[in-house]
Amino acid sequence: MVVMVSNGNSPAGAFAPVLTAMSTMRDGQREQKKAAHAYLESFQKSAEAWQVTIGILQSTADPEAKLFAATTLRGKITYDVTQIPSDALPLLRDQVLELLKVFATGPRPIRIQLCVCLAILAIQMTGWKDVVQVVVSTLGSSPESHACILDFLKVLPEEVTEGRKINLTEAELQQRTQELLGDNAAIVVQLLINYAQSSDTAATNPQLLEVITSWLREVPVSDVVNSPLLNVVFSALDSDRSFEAATDCLCAIFKETRDVDDNLSTIQILLPRVIALQPRIAQAQQQEDTEFFKGVTRIFAEAGEAWVVLIARDPGVFRPLVEAVLECAARDMDRDAIALTFIFWYELKLYLILERYIEARMQYMDVYSKLVDVMLKELEFPSADGPNSSDLFDGDREAEEKFREFRHHMGDVLKDCCEIMGVTECLSKVLDRIKAWMGSYAGMATHESVPHWQQLEAPLFSMRALGRMVDKDEDIILPQIMPLIVQIPHHEKLRFATIMVLGRYTEWTSNHPELLESQFKYIVSSFETDSKEIVRAAAMAMKFFCTDCKHQLGGQVVQLQHFYNQTLDKLPLISQEELTEGVASVVAVQPPGQIFDLLKLYCDPLMARLMALANQASDDEGKLAVADHLQLITTFIQIVKPYVEPDQENPAVRYCQEIFPILSTILDTFMTFTPICERICRNWRHMVISYRTAISPLLPAMATKLASGFATSRQGCFLWATSAILREFSEDREHVDDQTTEAIYTFFEAQSTNMLRIMNDLLPQETPDVIEDFYRLLVDALLYYPHKLVHSQLFTPIFQAGVSALALEQRDPLIAVLHYIRDVIGYGGENPPSSTNAANPPEIQRVVQQLILSNGEHLVKQILAGMMITFPDDCFSDGSGALLGLFELMPEATAAWVDKTVRMLPTGTVSEAEIERLMVGIKSRLVEGREGIRKVRSLLQDFTNNYRRRYVAPRDGLGRLEPERFRFNS
């Protein structure tokens, strides 16, 4: 029962511990803060928090304490209102209204929280029908109460539309929404009109405009537009005080008119008033008022977004709006507002490229042409103002990064223009810019200085942005541009831009081999520069050249190895990987008869480097170098996959057999260093994936190393590699004999037995990563070897271990375990997640159903405990999916397990009435069949979400929900 706090005038008494904890949070040591935070979190969910928070708000405590109290009260009303008898709710409402009177003049954050409290309480007090009238009359008509009333009117629709967090049924919430919003819409509009007309100050009050914005989703937009409020909104644009709020309100009005055919008359009223704002664009630029300019730009851009279909449908009427958006983009010299127009250009493009709007497309062609000119100018790097000509941003790295990111967004707009104008027209503008620079400044360029290089770099960047749009058969503009750009004077940013262009157009170059040599030489020579950025760009470009022009470069594969070997050690790791990916692509397309020799040519030097690094590795840095270098070998295995007939030896497998003993030795040497183990397992995994059943000659040795490695190191990467073997040599795979399949499955069971021993010895929290890898392996095992696994003696302990692992709190291992459990449940029915289309045999269904009957109670307990207390948010759908599968398979038994579990929750955290409501809901849905079972899933999600929001995990453990320790007797 909520009562007025008797000692409200003193911060002492019942709420002193709360104030002390808050003081500790502000000034205490780390451990003290941790304890204080835990205390406050527990306090917020306690029953006594009702009296204490109201007491603090009535006391002389400082504003910070009062804000905490108001926030806590908001949470209590949202989640814990069931702690109060329903006949006491009017008293609570009256207390909140009295507090609102006290805080009518501020501080505003506290006033806002109290308004939210009152709004949420109004939603739940379904018998309170005259909410708006009572609040307005209670708070009074004095000027200081106006702010309070406006705040309440603003938050009411916001809280109602967020009503899913309130414990009402959908039907109750729908009815309450109509009562609070729909039935009050006309009243609120008249209240706002009266207030706006009360004084000039009121008409430009940002709070008034915020309330209009908040109610726009509830009030028909035509009612606002056809009322005096529209003049209020447009007039508010003239005041600095209200400009931002008026802009927000106007844009909200536009959004409400997106269904243009339903709002045509409203749009006809708005359009001329919006167009009349166009002179303000130049005015804002002249005044150098950035915020004003951004607001005006936003008005035009968002009006365009809302009415884009009309702009395409009727260009004669709406072209002035498009021209206004273009003017905003063109006048934005500081690049502060232009991004606000990007969505509009994209959405208009989506309509104009349709056949039905071809006429409008032609009429807007000149607008998009001008937009290309604007973008090419905006893409230019700034000129250096200081003595350091290379520092264009005066040392502001954040501004530099922001500009680089911004350029890529401008590149997207150029693509939109290209789709409207066509590739040839866009590239012609680029060519004109390059020629203009060449004609004006090329003769003045030296090795040390390139005048106005920004004007040349911008069209180069635009070429790179347009790369995806250009067909490899383009024969008009690119053959003119490509010979020009490889002659551009030396300048770091120009060379970088050129390399990026060449790398972007490698598909086009593969179709124009006559230009390959000059471009390839340009890239190769770039590796000799001192610029790390250029070298990295060159490595990336080389990857694309070798990938896309691999057939043209085949004749140079031997010379390419010489370049690769000489260059590799000079590159950073990521560039080494890119260059390796490129040269491996060239090797991959050579005749199978040459593959073995080419792999030796390219990879033997890599293996020699690897052994040298392994011999020198005495610390973690040296060992990491070994792990990184292993990746280069793996890249060749991933890419070089020659096709040979099944009965012939694969030359790549032959080379793998040569290097396998070396990799095994390195593995044995660094068994305790996880990165090396992971890279070698990754290497072996890709041997299996790339060469599939051709890898059979290596399987015995590989399986032996994987088994011994896992037993010794207990690292999950060995299970990860095992899963690849399991998939490739599954029961229904071609060219795999029964003996091999049996050997593979026996190998899998050996790995599983080792893992179960680990889970017997260690808690799940000690091996989360290995558990994740193990259950991902099991998903594959169940998919490809269902009959063997289900009838295995390990099937039950594996399932029980998975249930115990649900005590984990990390997302990835939990998802892996839940996926396996869901798959197992699927095999209890007629449609399991199988790799074949064969029917699920009845004996498999019986075994799985018996497993679930024996372990279902424990499983349901762990899933519900996780969903209510311990699971991360990302695991909810899989947890509820597992429960759904159980309900589909065994509805009555699962309902009984749920009932038993929710009654294990800590005393006082859930009422008997809530449990009964849940169970009655479940039972009533179950009789509806399959569709009803899906509704049961929603019921459980709502129940667990509601519980989770109200209660934190007990610090002294989960009590009867605590998981049982897994035990395994091998």
CSV table of N, CA, C and O in Angstrom, one decimal, residues 319 323 326 330 364-376 417 421 429:
chain,number,residue,atom,x,y,z
A,319,ARG,N,8.6,20.1,-59.6
A,319,ARG,CA,10.0,20.4,-59.9
A,319,ARG,C,10.6,21.5,-59.0
A,319,ARG,O,11.8,21.4,-58.6
A,323,GLU,N,14.3,21.4,-57.3
A,323,GLU,CA,15.3,22.4,-57.5
A,323,GLU,C,15.8,23.1,-56.2
A,323,GLU,O,16.9,23.4,-56.0
A,326,LEU,N,18.2,20.7,-54.7
A,326,LEU,CA,19.5,20.8,-55.4
A,326,LEU,C,20.2,22.1,-55.0
A,326,LEU,O,21.5,22.1,-54.8
A,330,ALA,N,24.0,22.5,-53.5
A,330,ALA,CA,25.0,23.4,-54.2
A,330,ALA,C,25.5,24.5,-53.3
A,330,ALA,O,26.7,24.8,-53.5
A,364,TYR,N,13.9,15.4,-65.4
A,364,TYR,CA,14.8,15.7,-64.3
A,364,TYR,C,16.3,15.4,-64.7
A,364,TYR,O,17.2,15.5,-63.8
A,365,MET,N,16.5,15.0,-65.9
A,365,MET,CA,17.9,14.7,-66.3
A,365,MET,C,18.9,15.9,-66.0
A,365,MET,O,20.0,15.7,-65.5
A,366,ASP,N,18.5,17.1,-66.3
A,366,ASP,CA,19.4,18.2,-66.1
A,366,ASP,C,19.6,18.5,-64.7
A,366,ASP,O,20.7,18.9,-64.3
A,367,VAL,N,18.7,18.1,-63.8
A,367,VAL,CA,18.9,18.3,-62.4
A,367,VAL,C,20.0,17.3,-61.9
A,367,VAL,O,20.9,17.7,-61.2
A,368,TYR,N,19.9,16.1,-62.3
A,368,TYR,CA,20.9,15.1,-61.9
A,368,TYR,C,22.2,15.4,-62.5
A,368,TYR,O,23.3,15.2,-62.0
A,369,SER,N,22.2,16.0,-63.7
A,369,SER,CA,23.5,16.4,-64.3
A,369,SER,C,24.2,17.5,-63.5
A,369,SER,O,25.4,17.5,-63.2
A,370,LYS,N,23.4,18.5,-63.0
A,370,LYS,CA,23.9,19.5,-62.1
A,370,LYS,C,24.4,18.9,-60.8
A,370,LYS,O,25.4,19.4,-60.2
A,371,LEU,N,23.6,17.9,-60.4
A,371,LEU,CA,24.0,17.3,-59.1
A,371,LEU,C,25.4,16.6,-59.2
A,371,LEU,O,26.2,16.6,-58.3
A,372,VAL,N,25.7,16.0,-60.4
A,372,VAL,CA,27.0,15.4,-60.6
A,372,VAL,C,28.1,16.5,-60.4
A,372,VAL,O,29.1,16.3,-59.8
A,373,ASP,N,27.8,17.7,-61.0
A,373,ASP,CA,28.8,18.8,-60.9
A,373,ASP,C,29.0,19.2,-59.4
A,373,ASP,O,30.1,19.4,-59.0
A,374,VAL,N,27.9,19.2,-58.7
A,374,VAL,CA,28.0,19.5,-57.3
A,374,VAL,C,28.8,18.5,-56.5
A,374,VAL,O,29.7,18.8,-55.8
A,375,MET,N,28.5,17.2,-56.8
A,375,MET,CA,29.3,16.2,-56.1
A,375,MET,C,30.8,16.2,-56.5
A,375,MET,O,31.6,16.0,-55.6
A,376,LEU,N,31.1,16.4,-57.7
A,376,LEU,CA,32.5,16.4,-58.1
A,376,LEU,C,33.2,17.6,-57.4
A,376,LEU,O,34.4,17.4,-57.0
A,417,CYS,N,23.0,9.2,-59.7
A,417,CYS,CA,23.0,10.0,-60.9
A,417,CYS,C,23.3,9.2,-62.2
A,417,CYS,O,22.7,9.4,-63.2
A,421,MET,N,21.3,9.2,-65.6
A,421,MET,CA,21.9,9.9,-66.8
A,421,MET,C,22.5,8.9,-67.8
A,421,MET,O,22.6,9.1,-69.0
A,429,LYS,N,31.7,13.6,-67.9
A,429,LYS,CA,32.0,14.7,-67.0
A,429,LYS,C,33.3,14.5,-66.3
A,429,LYS,O,34.1,15.4,-66.0
